[in-house]
Coordinates of C-alpha atoms and ligand atoms in Angstrom, one line a residue:
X1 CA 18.4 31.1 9.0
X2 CA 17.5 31.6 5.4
X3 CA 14.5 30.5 3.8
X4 CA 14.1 27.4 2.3
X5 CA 11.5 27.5 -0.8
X6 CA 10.8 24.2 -0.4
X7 CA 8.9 25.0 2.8
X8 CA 7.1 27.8 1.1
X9 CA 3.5 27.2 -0.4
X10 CA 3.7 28.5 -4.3
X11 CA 1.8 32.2 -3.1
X12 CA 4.4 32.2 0.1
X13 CA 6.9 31.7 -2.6
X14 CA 5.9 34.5 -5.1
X15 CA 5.5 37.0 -1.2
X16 CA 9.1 36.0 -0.9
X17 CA 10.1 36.4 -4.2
X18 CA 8.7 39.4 -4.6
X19 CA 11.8 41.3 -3.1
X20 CA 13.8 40.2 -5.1
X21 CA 12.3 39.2 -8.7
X22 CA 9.9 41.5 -10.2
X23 CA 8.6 40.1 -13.8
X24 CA 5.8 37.8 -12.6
X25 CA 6.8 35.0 -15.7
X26 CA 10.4 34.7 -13.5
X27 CA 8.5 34.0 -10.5
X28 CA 6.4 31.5 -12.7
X29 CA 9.9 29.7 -14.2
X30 CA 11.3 29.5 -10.5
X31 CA 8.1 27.6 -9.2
X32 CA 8.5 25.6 -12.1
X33 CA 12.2 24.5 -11.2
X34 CA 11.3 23.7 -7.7
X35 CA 7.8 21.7 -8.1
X36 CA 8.4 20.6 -11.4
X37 CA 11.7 19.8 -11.9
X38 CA 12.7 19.3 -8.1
X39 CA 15.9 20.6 -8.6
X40 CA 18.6 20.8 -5.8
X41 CA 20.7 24.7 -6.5
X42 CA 20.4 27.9 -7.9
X43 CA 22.6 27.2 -10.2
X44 CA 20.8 24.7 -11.9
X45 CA 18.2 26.6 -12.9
X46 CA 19.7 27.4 -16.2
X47 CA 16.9 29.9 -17.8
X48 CA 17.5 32.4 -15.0
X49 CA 20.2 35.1 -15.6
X50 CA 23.5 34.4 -13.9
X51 CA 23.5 37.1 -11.5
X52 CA 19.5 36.7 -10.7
X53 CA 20.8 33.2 -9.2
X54 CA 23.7 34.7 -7.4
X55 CA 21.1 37.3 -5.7
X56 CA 18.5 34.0 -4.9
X57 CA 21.5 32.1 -3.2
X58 CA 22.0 35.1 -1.0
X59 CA 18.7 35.2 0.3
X60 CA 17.0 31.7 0.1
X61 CA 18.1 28.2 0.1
X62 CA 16.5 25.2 -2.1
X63 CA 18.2 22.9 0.2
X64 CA 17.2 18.8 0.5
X65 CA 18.6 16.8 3.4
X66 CA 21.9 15.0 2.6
X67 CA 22.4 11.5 1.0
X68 CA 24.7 9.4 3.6
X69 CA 24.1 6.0 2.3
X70 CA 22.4 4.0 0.0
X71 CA 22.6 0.4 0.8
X72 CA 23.3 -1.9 -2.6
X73 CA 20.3 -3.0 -4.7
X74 CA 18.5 -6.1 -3.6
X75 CA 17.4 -9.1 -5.5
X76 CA 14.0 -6.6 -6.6
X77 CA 15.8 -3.5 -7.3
X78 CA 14.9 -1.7 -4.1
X79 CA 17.1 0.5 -2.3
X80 CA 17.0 2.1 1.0
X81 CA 18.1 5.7 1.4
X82 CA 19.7 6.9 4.2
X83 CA 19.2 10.9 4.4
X84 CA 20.3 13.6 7.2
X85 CA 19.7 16.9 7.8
X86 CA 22.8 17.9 10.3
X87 CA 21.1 18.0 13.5
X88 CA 21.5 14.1 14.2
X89 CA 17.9 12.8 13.3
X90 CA 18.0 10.3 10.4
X91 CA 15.7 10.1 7.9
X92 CA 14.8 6.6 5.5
X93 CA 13.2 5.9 2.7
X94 CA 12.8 3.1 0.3
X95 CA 13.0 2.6 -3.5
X96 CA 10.9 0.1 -5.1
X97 CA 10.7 -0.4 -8.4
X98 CA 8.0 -3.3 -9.3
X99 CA 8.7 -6.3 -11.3
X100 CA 5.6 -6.9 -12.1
X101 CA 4.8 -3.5 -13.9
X102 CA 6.8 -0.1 -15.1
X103 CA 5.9 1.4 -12.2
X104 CA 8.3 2.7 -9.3
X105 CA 7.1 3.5 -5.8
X106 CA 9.0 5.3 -3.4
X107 CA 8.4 4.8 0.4
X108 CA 8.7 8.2 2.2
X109 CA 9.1 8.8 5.6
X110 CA 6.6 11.7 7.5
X111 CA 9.1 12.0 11.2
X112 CA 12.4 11.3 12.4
X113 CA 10.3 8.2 14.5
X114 CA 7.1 7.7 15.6
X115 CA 5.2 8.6 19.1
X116 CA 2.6 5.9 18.7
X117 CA 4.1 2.9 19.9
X118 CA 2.9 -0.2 18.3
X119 CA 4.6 -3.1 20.1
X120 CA 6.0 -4.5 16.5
X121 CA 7.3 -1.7 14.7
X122 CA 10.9 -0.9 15.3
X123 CA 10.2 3.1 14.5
X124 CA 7.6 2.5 17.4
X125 CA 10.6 0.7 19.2
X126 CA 13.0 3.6 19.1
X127 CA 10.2 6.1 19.9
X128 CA 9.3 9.7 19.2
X129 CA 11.2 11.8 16.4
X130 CA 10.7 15.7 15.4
X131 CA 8.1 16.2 11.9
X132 CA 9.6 16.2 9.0
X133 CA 9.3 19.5 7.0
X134 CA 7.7 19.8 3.4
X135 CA 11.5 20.0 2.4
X136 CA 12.5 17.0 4.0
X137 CA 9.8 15.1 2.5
X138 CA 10.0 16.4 -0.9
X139 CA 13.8 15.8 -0.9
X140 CA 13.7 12.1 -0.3
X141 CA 11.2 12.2 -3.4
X142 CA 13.1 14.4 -5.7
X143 CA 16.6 12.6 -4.7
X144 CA 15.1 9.1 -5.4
X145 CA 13.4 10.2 -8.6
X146 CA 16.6 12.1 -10.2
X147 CA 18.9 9.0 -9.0
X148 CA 16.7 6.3 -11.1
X149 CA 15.8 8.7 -13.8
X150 CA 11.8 8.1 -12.8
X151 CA 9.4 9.8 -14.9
X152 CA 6.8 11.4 -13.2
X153 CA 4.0 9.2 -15.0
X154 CA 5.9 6.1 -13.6
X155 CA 5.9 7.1 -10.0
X156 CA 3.5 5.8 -7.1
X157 CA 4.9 7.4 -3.9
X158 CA 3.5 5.9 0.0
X159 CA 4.0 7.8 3.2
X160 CA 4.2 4.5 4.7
X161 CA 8.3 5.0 6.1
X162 CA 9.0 6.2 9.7
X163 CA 6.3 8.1 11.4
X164 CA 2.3 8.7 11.4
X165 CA 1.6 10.9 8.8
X166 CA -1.2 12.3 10.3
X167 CA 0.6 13.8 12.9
X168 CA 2.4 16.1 11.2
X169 CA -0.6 16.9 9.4
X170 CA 0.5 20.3 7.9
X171 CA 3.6 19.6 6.6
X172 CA 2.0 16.4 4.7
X173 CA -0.8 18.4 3.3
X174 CA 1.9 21.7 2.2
X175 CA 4.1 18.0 0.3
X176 CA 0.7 16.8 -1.1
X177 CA 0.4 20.0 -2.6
X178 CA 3.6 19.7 -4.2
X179 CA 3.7 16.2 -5.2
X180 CA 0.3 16.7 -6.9
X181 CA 2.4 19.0 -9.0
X182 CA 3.7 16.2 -11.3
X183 CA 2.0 12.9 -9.2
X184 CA -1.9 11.9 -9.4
X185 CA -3.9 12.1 -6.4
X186 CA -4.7 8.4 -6.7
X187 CA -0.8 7.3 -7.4
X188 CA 0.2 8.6 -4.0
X189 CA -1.0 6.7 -0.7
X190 CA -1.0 7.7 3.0
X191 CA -0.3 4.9 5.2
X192 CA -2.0 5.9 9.1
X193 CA -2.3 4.2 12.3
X194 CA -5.8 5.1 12.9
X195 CA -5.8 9.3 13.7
X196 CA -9.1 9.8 13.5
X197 CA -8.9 13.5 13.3
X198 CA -6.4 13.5 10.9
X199 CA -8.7 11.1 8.4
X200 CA -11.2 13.6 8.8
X201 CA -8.7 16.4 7.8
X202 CA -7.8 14.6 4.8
X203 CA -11.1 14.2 3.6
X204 CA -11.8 17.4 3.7
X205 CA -9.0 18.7 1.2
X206 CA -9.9 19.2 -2.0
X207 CA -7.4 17.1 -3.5
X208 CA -7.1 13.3 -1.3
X209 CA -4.7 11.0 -1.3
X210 CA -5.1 7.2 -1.2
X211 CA -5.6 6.3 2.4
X212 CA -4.0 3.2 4.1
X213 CA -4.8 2.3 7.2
X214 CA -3.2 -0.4 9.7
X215 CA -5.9 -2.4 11.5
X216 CA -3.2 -5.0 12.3
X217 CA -5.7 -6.8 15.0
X218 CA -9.8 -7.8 14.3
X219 CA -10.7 -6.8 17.3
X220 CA -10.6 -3.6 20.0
X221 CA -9.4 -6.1 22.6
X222 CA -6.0 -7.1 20.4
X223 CA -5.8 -4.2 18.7
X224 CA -5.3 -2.3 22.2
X225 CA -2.6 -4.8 23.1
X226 CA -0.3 -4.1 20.0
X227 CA -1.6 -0.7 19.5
X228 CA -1.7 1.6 22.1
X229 CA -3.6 4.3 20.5
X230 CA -6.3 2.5 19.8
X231 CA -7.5 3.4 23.2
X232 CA -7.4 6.9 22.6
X233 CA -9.4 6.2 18.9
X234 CA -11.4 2.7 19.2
X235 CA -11.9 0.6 16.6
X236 CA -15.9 1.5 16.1
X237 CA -15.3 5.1 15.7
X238 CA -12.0 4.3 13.2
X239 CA -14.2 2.1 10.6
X240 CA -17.0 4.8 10.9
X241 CA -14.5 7.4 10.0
X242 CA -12.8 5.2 7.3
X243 CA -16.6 5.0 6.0
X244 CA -16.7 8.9 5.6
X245 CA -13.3 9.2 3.5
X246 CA -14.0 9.9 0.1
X247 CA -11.3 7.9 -1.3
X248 CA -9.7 4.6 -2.2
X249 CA -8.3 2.7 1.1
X250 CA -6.6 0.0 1.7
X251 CA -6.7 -1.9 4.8
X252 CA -3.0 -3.1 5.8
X253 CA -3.1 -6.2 8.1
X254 CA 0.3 -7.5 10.0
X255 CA 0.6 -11.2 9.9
X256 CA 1.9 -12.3 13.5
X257 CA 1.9 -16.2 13.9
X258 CA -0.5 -17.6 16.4
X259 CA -1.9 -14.3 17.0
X260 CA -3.9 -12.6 14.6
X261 CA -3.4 -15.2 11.4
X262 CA -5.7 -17.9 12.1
X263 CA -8.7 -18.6 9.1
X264 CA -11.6 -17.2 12.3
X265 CA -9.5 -14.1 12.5
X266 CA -9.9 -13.8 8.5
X267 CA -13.6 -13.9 9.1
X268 CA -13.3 -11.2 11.7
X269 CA -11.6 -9.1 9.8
X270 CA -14.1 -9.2 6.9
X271 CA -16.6 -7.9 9.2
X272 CA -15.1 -5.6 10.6
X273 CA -14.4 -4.1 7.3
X274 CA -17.4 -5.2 5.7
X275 CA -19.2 -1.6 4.0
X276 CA -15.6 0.0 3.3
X277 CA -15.0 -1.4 -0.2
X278 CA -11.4 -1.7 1.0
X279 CA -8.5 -4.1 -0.3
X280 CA -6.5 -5.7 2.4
X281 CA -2.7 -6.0 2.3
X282 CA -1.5 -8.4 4.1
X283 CA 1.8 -7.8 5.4
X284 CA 3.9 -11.0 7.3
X285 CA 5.5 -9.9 10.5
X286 CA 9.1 -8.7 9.5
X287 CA 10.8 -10.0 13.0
X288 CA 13.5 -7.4 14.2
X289 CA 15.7 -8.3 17.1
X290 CA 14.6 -4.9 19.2
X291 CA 11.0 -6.3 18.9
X292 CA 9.6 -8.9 21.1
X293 CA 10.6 -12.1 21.0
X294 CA 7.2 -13.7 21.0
X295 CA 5.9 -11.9 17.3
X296 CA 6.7 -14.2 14.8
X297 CA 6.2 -14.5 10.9
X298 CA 3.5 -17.3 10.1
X299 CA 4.4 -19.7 7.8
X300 CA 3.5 -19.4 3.8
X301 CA 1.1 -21.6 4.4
X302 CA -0.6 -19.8 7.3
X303 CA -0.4 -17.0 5.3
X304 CA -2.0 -18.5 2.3
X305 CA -4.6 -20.0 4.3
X306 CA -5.6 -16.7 5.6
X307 CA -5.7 -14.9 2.8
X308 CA -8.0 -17.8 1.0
X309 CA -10.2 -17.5 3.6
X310 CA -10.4 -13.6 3.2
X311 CA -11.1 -14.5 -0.1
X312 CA -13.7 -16.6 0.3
X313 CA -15.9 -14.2 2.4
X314 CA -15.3 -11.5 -0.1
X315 CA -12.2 -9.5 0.5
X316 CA -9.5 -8.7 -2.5
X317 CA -6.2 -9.4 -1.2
X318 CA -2.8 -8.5 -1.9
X319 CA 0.5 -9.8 0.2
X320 CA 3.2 -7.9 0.7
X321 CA 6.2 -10.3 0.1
X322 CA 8.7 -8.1 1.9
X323 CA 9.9 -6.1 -0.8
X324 CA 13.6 -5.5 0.0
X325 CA 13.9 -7.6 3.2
X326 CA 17.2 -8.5 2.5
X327 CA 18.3 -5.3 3.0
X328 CA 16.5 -5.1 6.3
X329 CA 14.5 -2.2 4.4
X330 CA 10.8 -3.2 3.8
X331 CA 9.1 -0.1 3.6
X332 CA 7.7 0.5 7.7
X333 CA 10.4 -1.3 8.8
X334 CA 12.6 1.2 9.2
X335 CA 14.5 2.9 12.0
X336 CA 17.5 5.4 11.3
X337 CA 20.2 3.0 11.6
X338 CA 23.7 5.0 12.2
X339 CA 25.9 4.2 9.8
X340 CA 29.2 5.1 11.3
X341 CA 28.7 2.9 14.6
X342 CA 26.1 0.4 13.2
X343 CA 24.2 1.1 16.2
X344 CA 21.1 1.8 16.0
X345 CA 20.6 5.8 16.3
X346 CA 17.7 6.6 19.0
X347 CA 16.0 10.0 17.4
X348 CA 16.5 13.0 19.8
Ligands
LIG1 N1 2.7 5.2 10.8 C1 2.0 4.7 9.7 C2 2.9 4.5 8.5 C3 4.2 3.9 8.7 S1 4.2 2.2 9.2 C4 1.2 3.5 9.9 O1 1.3 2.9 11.0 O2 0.4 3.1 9.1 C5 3.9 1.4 7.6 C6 3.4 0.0 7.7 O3 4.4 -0.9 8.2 C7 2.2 -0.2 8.7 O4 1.1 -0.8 8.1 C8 2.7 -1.1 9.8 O5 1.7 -1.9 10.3 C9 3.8 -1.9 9.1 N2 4.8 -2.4 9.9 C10 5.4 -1.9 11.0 N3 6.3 -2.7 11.6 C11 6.2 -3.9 10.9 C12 6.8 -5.2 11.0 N4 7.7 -5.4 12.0 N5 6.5 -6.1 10.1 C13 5.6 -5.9 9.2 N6 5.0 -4.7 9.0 C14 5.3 -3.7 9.8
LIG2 FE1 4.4 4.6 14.2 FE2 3.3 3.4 12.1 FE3 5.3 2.2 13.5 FE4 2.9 2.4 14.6 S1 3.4 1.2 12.8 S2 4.9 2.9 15.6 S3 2.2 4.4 13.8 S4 5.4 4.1 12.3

C-alpha cells in the first residue's frame, strides 16, 4: 500500500520525500499544502511542477476518507458527515456553526466506536471500532472546513464524536500536531471518559489541548453503574489526575431524569469538583431507542433547577441544548448509521 502523507509526521514526511524531491524549499511548499492548506490531490498543489506531481502520485497518496452523506442542515446550521474509508467502518462527524458567535466547531470522531461501554451512549451501544488514523481524523477536519469555507481563525474543533480519544493516544497526538498547524491549542478540546493514563500523557506534551472530561455521575457508586471503566480508574484517582493537567477543562455532566439531576446531586457534584477551576456542561440525556428504556431527559425545569443550584455553590455552567438533535446528530451521539439499509452498521 502506498504511503499516505497524512500519516506522516512533517520530518517522516521530508525522510520520505527525500527520494523523490531534492530542493529542501519543495519539501517545505508540500508540507505547506498538506498542513496548511489541507488539500485532497497532487494535482492541486498548483506551485509544484507538473511532472513533480505526476512522480508524488506514483509513490504516495494524500488520500481522506470518502464523503457518503451529509444529512440537510438543521434549524442551527449543523450538519452531520457521514465519512468511509472502504473497508466498512463508518466514520461521523458534526458541523456546528454557533449562533451566538462567528465561530464554527467541528465535532470529530477519534474510532470507528468505542470499547468503553457507557450504558447511555449509543457508540458505547454498538461497541468496539478500529482507531482512527491521523488521516482519518484530519480529513473529517479538512473536508468540513473546505465545504463551509471556515477560516482557520474561526474554527474550534472537539474530539468529542465516536470513540475515547485517549485510546488511540498516538494517532491523536501525530492530528494535534497537525491541527496546531493553523488551530490554537486552546480552540481545540479533547472530550475523555476518564483514561487516566492517557490525561497524564497529555499533560506532558508540550503543546495541550483543552481537556473535557465526562463525570456523568457524583459519585463512584453511580458512576460505576453507567460507566464501566470507572472501576478500572475510580473517581478519587480521576479528580487527582484532572488536578495535575495543566490546562483548561471542562467537566461534561449527562442529565438522566430521576437519576443524577436532582438539586443534592448539584451539590455533590460541586464537591467533587471543587479545587479544579473547571466549568460544567451540562448535557440532557439525548434518548436513543438502542439505549435503555429507563434513561430519560429531565424536564427544562429539572434542568434549570440543577444548574441554579450548581450555580449557587459556585460552579459556571453551560447547557448543551442539543445542537443538531433534529438530525439525530448531537455531537457524542453518534453511531455509523448505514445509509444504504438505514440499519444501524455494527463496526467490525
Ligand atoms: N469518548 C469521549 C468522547 C465522545 S462522547 C467521552 O466519553 O468523553 C462525547 C460526549 O457525549 C460525552 O460527554 C458523553 O457523556 C456524551 N454522550 C454520550 N451519549 C450521550 C447521550 N445519549 N445523551 C447525551 N450525551 C451523551
Ligand atoms: Fe465511548 Fe465516550 Fe460513548 Fe463512553 S461516552 S461509550 S467513552 S464514546
Amino acid at each position: 500500500m502506498t504511503t499516505n502523507l497524512y500519516d506522516l509526521a512533517p520530518e517522516q514526511i521530508e525522510a520520505a520525500l527525500g527520494e523523490v524531491v531534492s530542493p529542501p524549499f519543495r519539501v517545505r511548499q508540500i508540507i505547506e499544502w498538506l498542513h496548511e492548506r489541507g488539500v485532497g490531490s497532487f494535482e492541486a498543489m498548483s506551485n509544484l511542477p507538473k511532472e513533480l506531481r505526476a512522480q508524488l502520485a506514483e509513490r504516495f497518496t494524500v488520500a481522506f476518507p470518502e464523503v457518503v452523506e451529509r444529512t440537510p442542515p438543521a434549524a442551527d446550521g449543523s450538519r452531520k458527515y457521514l465519512f468511509t474509508r472502504g473497508d466498512g467502518n463508518r466514520i461521523e462527524s458534526v458541523y456546528m456553526p454557533m449562533p451566538t458567535s462567528e465561530r464554527t466547531s467541528v465535532c470529530l470522531s477519534s474510532q470507528a466506536g468505542c470499547a468503553v461501554g457507557c450504558t447511555f451512549c449509543v457508540t458505547g451501544f454498538f461497541g468496539a471500532g478500529r482507531n482512527l488514523t491521523p488521516s482519518e481524523m484530519l480529513g473529517q477536519f479538512f473536508t468540513i472546513q473546505h465545504e463551509h469555507a471556515v477560516p482557520h481563525e474561526r474554527m474550534n474543533v472537539v474530539f468529542m464524536g465516536m470513540g475515547e480519544p485517549l485510546l488511540n493516544f498516538e494517532n491523536l497526538a501525530a492530528t494535534l500536531d497537525v491541527l496546531y498547524t493553523t488551530v490554537a491549542p486552546k480552540r481545540i478540546t479533547v472530550s475523555t471518559s476518564g483514561i487516566i493514563p492517557g490525561i497524564d500523557a497529555l499533560a506532558k506534551l508540550e503543546r495541550r489541548p483543552n481537556l473535557a472530561i465526562s463525570i456523568n455521575a457524583p459519585d463512584q457508586k453511580r458512576r460505576s453503574e453507567i460507566m464501566p471503566i470507572t472501576a478500572k480508574y475510580p473517581l478519587p484517582e480521576l479528580i487527582a489526575a484532572l488536578k495535575r493537567y495543566p490546562g483548561a477543562i471542562t467537566v461534561e455532566y449527562v442529565l438522566l431524569a430521576g437519576w443524577n439531576d436532582a438539586p443534592h446531586d448539584a451539590v455533590a457534584l460541586a464537591r467533587l469538583i471543587r479545587g479544579l477551576r473547571a466549568k460544567v456542561n451540562a448535557i440532557p440525556f439525548n434518548a436513543d431507542p438502542n439505549l435503555p428504556p429507563w434513561m430519560k431527559r429531565p424536564t427544562d425545569a429539572a434542568i434549570d433547577h440543577f444548574v441554579d443550584t450548581l450555580v449557587r455553590n459556585g460552579v459556571a455552567v453551560t447547557v448543551r441544548r442539543s445542537k443538531g438533535r433534529e438530525i439525530a446528530a448531537a455531537c457524542g451521539q453518534l453511531r455509523g448509521k448505514d445509509v444504504a439499509t438505514g440499519r444501524a452498521a455494527r463496526p467490525r
